[in-house]
PDB file of N, CA and C in Angstrom:
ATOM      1  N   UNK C  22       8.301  14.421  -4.872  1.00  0.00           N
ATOM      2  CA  UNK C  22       9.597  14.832  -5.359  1.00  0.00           C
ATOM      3  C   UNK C  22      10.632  13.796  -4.911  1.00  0.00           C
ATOM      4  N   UNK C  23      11.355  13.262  -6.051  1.00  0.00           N
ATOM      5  CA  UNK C  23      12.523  12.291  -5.481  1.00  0.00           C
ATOM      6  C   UNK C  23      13.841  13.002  -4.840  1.00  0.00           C
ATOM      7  N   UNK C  24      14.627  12.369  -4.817  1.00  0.00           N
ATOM      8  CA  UNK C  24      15.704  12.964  -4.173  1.00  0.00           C
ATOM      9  C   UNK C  24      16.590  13.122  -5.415  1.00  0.00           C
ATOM     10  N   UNK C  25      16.913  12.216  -6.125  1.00  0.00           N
ATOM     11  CA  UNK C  25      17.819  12.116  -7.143  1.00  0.00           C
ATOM     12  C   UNK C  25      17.178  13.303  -8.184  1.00  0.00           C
ATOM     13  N   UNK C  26      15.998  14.003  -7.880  1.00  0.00           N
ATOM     14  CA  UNK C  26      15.595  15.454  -8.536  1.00  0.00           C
ATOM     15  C   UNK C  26      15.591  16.353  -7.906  1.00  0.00           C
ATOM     16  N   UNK C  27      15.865  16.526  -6.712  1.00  0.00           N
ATOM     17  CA  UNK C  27      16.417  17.501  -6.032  1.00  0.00           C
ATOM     18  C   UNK C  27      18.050  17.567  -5.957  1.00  0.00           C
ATOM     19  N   UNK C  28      19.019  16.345  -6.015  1.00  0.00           N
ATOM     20  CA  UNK C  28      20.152  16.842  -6.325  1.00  0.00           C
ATOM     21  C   UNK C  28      20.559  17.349  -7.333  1.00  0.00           C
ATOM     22  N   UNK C  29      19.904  17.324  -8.670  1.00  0.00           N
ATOM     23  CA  UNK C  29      20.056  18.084  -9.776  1.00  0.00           C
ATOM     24  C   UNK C  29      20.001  19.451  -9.988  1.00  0.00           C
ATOM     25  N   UNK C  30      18.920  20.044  -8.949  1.00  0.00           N
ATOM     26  CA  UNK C  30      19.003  21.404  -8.733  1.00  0.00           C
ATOM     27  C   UNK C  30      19.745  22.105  -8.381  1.00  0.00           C
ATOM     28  N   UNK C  31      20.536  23.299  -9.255  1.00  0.00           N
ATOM     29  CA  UNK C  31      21.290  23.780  -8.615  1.00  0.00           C
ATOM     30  C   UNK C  31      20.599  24.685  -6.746  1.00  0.00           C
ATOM     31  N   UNK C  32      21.698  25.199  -6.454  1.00  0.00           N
ATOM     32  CA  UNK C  32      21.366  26.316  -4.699  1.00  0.00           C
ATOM     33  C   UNK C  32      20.591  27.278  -4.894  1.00  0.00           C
ATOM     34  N   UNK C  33      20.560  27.796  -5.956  1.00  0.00           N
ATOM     35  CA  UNK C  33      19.556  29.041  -5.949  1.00  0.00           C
ATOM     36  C   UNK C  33      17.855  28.156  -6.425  1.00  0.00           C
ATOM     37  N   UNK C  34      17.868  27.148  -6.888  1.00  0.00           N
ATOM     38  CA  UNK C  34      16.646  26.438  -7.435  1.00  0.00           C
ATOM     39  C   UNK C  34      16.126  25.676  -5.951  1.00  0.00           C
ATOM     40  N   UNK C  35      17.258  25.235  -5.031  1.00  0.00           N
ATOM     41  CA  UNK C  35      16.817  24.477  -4.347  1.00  0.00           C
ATOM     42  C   UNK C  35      16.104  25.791  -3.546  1.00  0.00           C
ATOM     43  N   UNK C  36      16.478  27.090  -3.154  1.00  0.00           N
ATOM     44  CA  UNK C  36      15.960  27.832  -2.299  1.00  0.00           C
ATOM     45  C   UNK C  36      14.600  28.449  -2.593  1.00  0.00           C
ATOM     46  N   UNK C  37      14.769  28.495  -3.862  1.00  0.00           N
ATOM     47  CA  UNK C  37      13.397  28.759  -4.762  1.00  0.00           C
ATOM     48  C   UNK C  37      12.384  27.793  -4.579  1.00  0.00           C
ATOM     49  N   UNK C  38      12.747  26.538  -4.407  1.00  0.00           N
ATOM     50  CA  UNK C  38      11.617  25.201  -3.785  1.00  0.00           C
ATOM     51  C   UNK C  38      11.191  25.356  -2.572  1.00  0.00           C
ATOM     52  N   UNK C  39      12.436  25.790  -2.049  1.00  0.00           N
ATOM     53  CA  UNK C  39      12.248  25.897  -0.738  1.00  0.00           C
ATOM     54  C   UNK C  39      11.056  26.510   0.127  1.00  0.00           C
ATOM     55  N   UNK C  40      11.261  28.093  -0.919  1.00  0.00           N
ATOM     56  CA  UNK C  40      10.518  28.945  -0.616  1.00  0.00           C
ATOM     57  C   UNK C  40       8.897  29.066  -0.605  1.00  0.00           C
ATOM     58  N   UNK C  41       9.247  27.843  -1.906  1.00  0.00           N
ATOM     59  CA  UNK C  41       7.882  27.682  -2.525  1.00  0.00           C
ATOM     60  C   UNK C  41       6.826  26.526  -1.484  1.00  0.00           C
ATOM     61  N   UNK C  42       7.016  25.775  -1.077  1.00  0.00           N
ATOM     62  CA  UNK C  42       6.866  24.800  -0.276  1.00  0.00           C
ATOM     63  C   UNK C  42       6.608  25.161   0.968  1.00  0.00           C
ATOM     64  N   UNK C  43       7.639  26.000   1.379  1.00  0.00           N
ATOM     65  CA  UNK C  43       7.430  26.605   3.199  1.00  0.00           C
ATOM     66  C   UNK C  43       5.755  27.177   2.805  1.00  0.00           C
ATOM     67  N   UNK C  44       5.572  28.305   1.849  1.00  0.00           N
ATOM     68  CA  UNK C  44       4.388  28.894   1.392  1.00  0.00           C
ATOM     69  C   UNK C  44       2.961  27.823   1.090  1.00  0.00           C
ATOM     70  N   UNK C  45       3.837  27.178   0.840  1.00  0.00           N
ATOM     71  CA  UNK C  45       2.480  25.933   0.139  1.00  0.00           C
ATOM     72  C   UNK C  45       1.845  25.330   1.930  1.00  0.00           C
ATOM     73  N   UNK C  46       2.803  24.860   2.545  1.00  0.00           N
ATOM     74  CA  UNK C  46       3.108  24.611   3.884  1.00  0.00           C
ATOM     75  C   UNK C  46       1.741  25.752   4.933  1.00  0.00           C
ATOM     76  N   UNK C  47       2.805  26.637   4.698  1.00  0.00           N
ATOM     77  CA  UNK C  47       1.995  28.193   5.374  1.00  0.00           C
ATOM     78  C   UNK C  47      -0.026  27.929   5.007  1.00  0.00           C
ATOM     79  N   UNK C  48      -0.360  27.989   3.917  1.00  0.00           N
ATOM     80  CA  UNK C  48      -1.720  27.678   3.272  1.00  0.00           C
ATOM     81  C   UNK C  48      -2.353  26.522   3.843  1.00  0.00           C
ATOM     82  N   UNK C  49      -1.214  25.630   3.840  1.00  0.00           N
ATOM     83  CA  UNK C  49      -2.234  24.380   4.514  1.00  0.00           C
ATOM     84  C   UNK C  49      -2.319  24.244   5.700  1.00  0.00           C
ATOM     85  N   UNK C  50      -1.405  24.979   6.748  1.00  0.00           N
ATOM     86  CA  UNK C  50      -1.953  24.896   7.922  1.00  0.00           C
ATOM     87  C   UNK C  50      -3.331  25.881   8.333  1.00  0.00           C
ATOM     88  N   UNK C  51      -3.396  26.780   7.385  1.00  0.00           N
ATOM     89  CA  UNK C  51      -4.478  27.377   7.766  1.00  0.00           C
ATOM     90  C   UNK C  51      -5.813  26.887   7.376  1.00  0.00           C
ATOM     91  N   UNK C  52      -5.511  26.361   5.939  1.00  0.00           N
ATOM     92  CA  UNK C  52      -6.557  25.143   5.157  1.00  0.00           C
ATOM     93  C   UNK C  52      -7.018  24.394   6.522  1.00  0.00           C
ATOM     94  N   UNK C  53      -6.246  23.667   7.177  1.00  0.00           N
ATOM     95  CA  UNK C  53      -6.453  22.557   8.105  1.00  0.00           C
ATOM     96  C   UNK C  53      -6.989  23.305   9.081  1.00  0.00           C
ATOM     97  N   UNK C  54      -6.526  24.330   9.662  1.00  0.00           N
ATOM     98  CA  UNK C  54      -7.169  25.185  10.765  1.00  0.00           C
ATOM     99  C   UNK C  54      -8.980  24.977  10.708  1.00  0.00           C
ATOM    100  N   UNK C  55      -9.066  25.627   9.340  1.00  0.00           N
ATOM    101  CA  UNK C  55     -10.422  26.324   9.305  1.00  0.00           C
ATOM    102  C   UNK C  55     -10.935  25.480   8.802  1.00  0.00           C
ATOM    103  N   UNK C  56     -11.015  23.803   8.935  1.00  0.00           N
ATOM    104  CA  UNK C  56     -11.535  22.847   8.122  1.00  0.00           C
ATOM    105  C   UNK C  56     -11.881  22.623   6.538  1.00  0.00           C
ATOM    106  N   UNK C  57     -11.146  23.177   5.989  1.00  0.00           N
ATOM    107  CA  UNK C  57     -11.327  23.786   4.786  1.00  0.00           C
ATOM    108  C   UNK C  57     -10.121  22.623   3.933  1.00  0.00           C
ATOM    109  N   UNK C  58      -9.374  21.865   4.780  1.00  0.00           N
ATOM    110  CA  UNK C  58      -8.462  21.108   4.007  1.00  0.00           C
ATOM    111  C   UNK C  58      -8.862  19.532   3.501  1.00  0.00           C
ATOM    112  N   UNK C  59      -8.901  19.504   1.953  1.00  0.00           N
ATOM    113  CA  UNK C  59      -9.614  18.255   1.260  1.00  0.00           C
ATOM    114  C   UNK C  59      -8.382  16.909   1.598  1.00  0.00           C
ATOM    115  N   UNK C  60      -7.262  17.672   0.758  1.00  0.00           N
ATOM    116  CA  UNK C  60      -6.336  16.232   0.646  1.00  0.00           C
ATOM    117  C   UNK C  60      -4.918  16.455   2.118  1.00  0.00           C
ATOM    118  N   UNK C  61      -5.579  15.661   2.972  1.00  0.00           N
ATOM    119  CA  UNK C  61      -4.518  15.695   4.225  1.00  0.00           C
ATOM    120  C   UNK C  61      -3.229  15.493   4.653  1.00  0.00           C
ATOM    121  N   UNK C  62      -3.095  14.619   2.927  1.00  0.00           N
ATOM    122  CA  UNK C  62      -2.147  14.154   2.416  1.00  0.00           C
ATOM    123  C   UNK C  62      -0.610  14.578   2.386  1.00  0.00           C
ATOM    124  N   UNK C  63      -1.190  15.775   1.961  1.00  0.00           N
ATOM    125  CA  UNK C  63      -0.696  16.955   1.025  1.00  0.00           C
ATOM    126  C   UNK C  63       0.402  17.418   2.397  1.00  0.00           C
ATOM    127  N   UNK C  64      -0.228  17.630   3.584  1.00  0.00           N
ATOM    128  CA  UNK C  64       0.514  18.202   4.469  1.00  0.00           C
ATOM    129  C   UNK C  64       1.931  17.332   4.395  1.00  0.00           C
ATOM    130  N   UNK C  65       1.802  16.399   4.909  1.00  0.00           N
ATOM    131  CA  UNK C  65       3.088  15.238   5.357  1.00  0.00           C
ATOM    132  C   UNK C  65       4.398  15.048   4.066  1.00  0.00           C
ATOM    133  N   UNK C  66       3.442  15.215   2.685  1.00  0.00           N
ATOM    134  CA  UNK C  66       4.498  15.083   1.756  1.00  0.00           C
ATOM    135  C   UNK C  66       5.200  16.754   1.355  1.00  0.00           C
ATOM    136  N   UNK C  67       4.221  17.941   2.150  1.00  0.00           N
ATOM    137  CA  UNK C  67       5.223  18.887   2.014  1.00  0.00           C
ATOM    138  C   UNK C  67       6.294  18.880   2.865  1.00  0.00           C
ATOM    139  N   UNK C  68       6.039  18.536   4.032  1.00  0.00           N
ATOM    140  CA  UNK C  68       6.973  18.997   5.210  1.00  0.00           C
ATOM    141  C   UNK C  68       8.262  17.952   4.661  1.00  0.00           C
ATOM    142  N   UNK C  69       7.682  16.348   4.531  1.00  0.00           N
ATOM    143  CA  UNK C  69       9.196  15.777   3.609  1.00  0.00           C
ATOM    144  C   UNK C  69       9.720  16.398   3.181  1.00  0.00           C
ATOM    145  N   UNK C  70       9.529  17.046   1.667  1.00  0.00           N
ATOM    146  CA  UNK C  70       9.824  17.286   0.838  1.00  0.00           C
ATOM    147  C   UNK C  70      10.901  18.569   1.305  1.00  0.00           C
ATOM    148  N   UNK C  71      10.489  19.649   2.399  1.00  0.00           N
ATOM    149  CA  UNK C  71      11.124  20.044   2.925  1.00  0.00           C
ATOM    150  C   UNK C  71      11.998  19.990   3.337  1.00  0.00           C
ATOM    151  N   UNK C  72      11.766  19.028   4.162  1.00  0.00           N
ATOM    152  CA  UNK C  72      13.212  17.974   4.764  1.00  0.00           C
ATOM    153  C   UNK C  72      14.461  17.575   3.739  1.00  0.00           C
ATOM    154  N   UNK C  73      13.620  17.174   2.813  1.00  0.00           N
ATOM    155  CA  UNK C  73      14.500  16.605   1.593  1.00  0.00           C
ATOM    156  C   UNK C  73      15.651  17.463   1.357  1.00  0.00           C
ATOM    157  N   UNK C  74      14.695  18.669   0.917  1.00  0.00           N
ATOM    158  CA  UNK C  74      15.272  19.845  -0.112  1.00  0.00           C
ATOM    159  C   UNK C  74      16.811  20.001   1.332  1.00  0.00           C
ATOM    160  N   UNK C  75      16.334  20.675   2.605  1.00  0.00           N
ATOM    161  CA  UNK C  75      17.428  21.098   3.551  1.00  0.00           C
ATOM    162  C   UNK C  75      18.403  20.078   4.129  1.00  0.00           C
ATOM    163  N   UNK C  76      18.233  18.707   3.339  1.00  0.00           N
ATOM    164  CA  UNK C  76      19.133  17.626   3.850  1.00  0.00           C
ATOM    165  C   UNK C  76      19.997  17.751   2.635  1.00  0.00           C
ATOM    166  N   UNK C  77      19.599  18.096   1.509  1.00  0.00           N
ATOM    167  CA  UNK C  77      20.582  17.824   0.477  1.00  0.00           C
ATOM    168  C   UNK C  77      21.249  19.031   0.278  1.00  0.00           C
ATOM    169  N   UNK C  78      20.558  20.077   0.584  1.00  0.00           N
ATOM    170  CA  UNK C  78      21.404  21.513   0.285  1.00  0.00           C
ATOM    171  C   UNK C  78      22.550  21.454   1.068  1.00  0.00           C
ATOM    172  N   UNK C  79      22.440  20.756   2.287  1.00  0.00           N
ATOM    173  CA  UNK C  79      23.581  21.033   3.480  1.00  0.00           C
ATOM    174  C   UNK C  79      24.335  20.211   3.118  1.00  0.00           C
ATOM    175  N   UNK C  80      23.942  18.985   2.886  1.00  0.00           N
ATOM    176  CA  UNK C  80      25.166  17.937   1.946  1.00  0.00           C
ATOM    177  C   UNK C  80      26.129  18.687   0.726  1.00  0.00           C
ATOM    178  N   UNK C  81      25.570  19.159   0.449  1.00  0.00           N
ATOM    179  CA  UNK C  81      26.079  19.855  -1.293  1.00  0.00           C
ATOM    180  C   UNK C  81      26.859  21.352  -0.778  1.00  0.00           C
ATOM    181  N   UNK C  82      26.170  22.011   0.602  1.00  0.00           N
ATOM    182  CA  UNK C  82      27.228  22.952   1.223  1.00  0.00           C
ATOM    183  C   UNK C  82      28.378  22.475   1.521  1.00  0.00           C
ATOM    184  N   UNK C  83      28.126  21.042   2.651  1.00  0.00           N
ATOM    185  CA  UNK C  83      29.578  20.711   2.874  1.00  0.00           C
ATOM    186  C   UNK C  83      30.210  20.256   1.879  1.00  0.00           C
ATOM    187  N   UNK C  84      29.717  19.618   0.441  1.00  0.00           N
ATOM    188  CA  UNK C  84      30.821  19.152  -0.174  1.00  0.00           C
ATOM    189  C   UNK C  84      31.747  20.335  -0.941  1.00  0.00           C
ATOM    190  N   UNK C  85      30.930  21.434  -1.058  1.00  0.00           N
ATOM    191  CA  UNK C  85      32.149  22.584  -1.657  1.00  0.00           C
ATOM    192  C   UNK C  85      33.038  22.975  -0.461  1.00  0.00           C
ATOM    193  N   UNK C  86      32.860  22.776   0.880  1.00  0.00           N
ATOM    194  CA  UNK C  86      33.470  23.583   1.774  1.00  0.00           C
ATOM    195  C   UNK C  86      34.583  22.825   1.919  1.00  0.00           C
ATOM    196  N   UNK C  87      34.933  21.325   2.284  1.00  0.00           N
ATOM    197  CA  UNK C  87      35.241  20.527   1.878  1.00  0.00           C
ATOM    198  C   UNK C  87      35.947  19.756   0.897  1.00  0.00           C
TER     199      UNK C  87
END
């Protein structure tokens, strides 16, 4: 996920990613737990992507507050 497609999202879409991702997140640590996880990959570009989503939402909070 780029960034310049996550600022397009409106706040209720970004939380909806959000949500979706923490969950995706949730699965793969247990994937990884129980050796059961193929692409390892997968972990590092969710937790970014995470990052992403809560760096830009807070940007886009302060700019209405602001």
């Amino acid at each position: 996920m780029k960034a310049a497609d996550v600022r397009a999202m409106s706040p209720d879409q970004l939380n909806d990613k959000l949500a979706e991702l923490k969950k995706e997140q949730f699965n793969l640590r247990f994937q990884a737990a129980s050796g059961q996880l193929e692409k390892t990959d997968r972990v590092r570009i969710v937790r970014r992507d995470i990052a992403r989503i809560k760096t830009i939402a807070r940007q886009k909070a302060a700019e209405n507050k602001g």
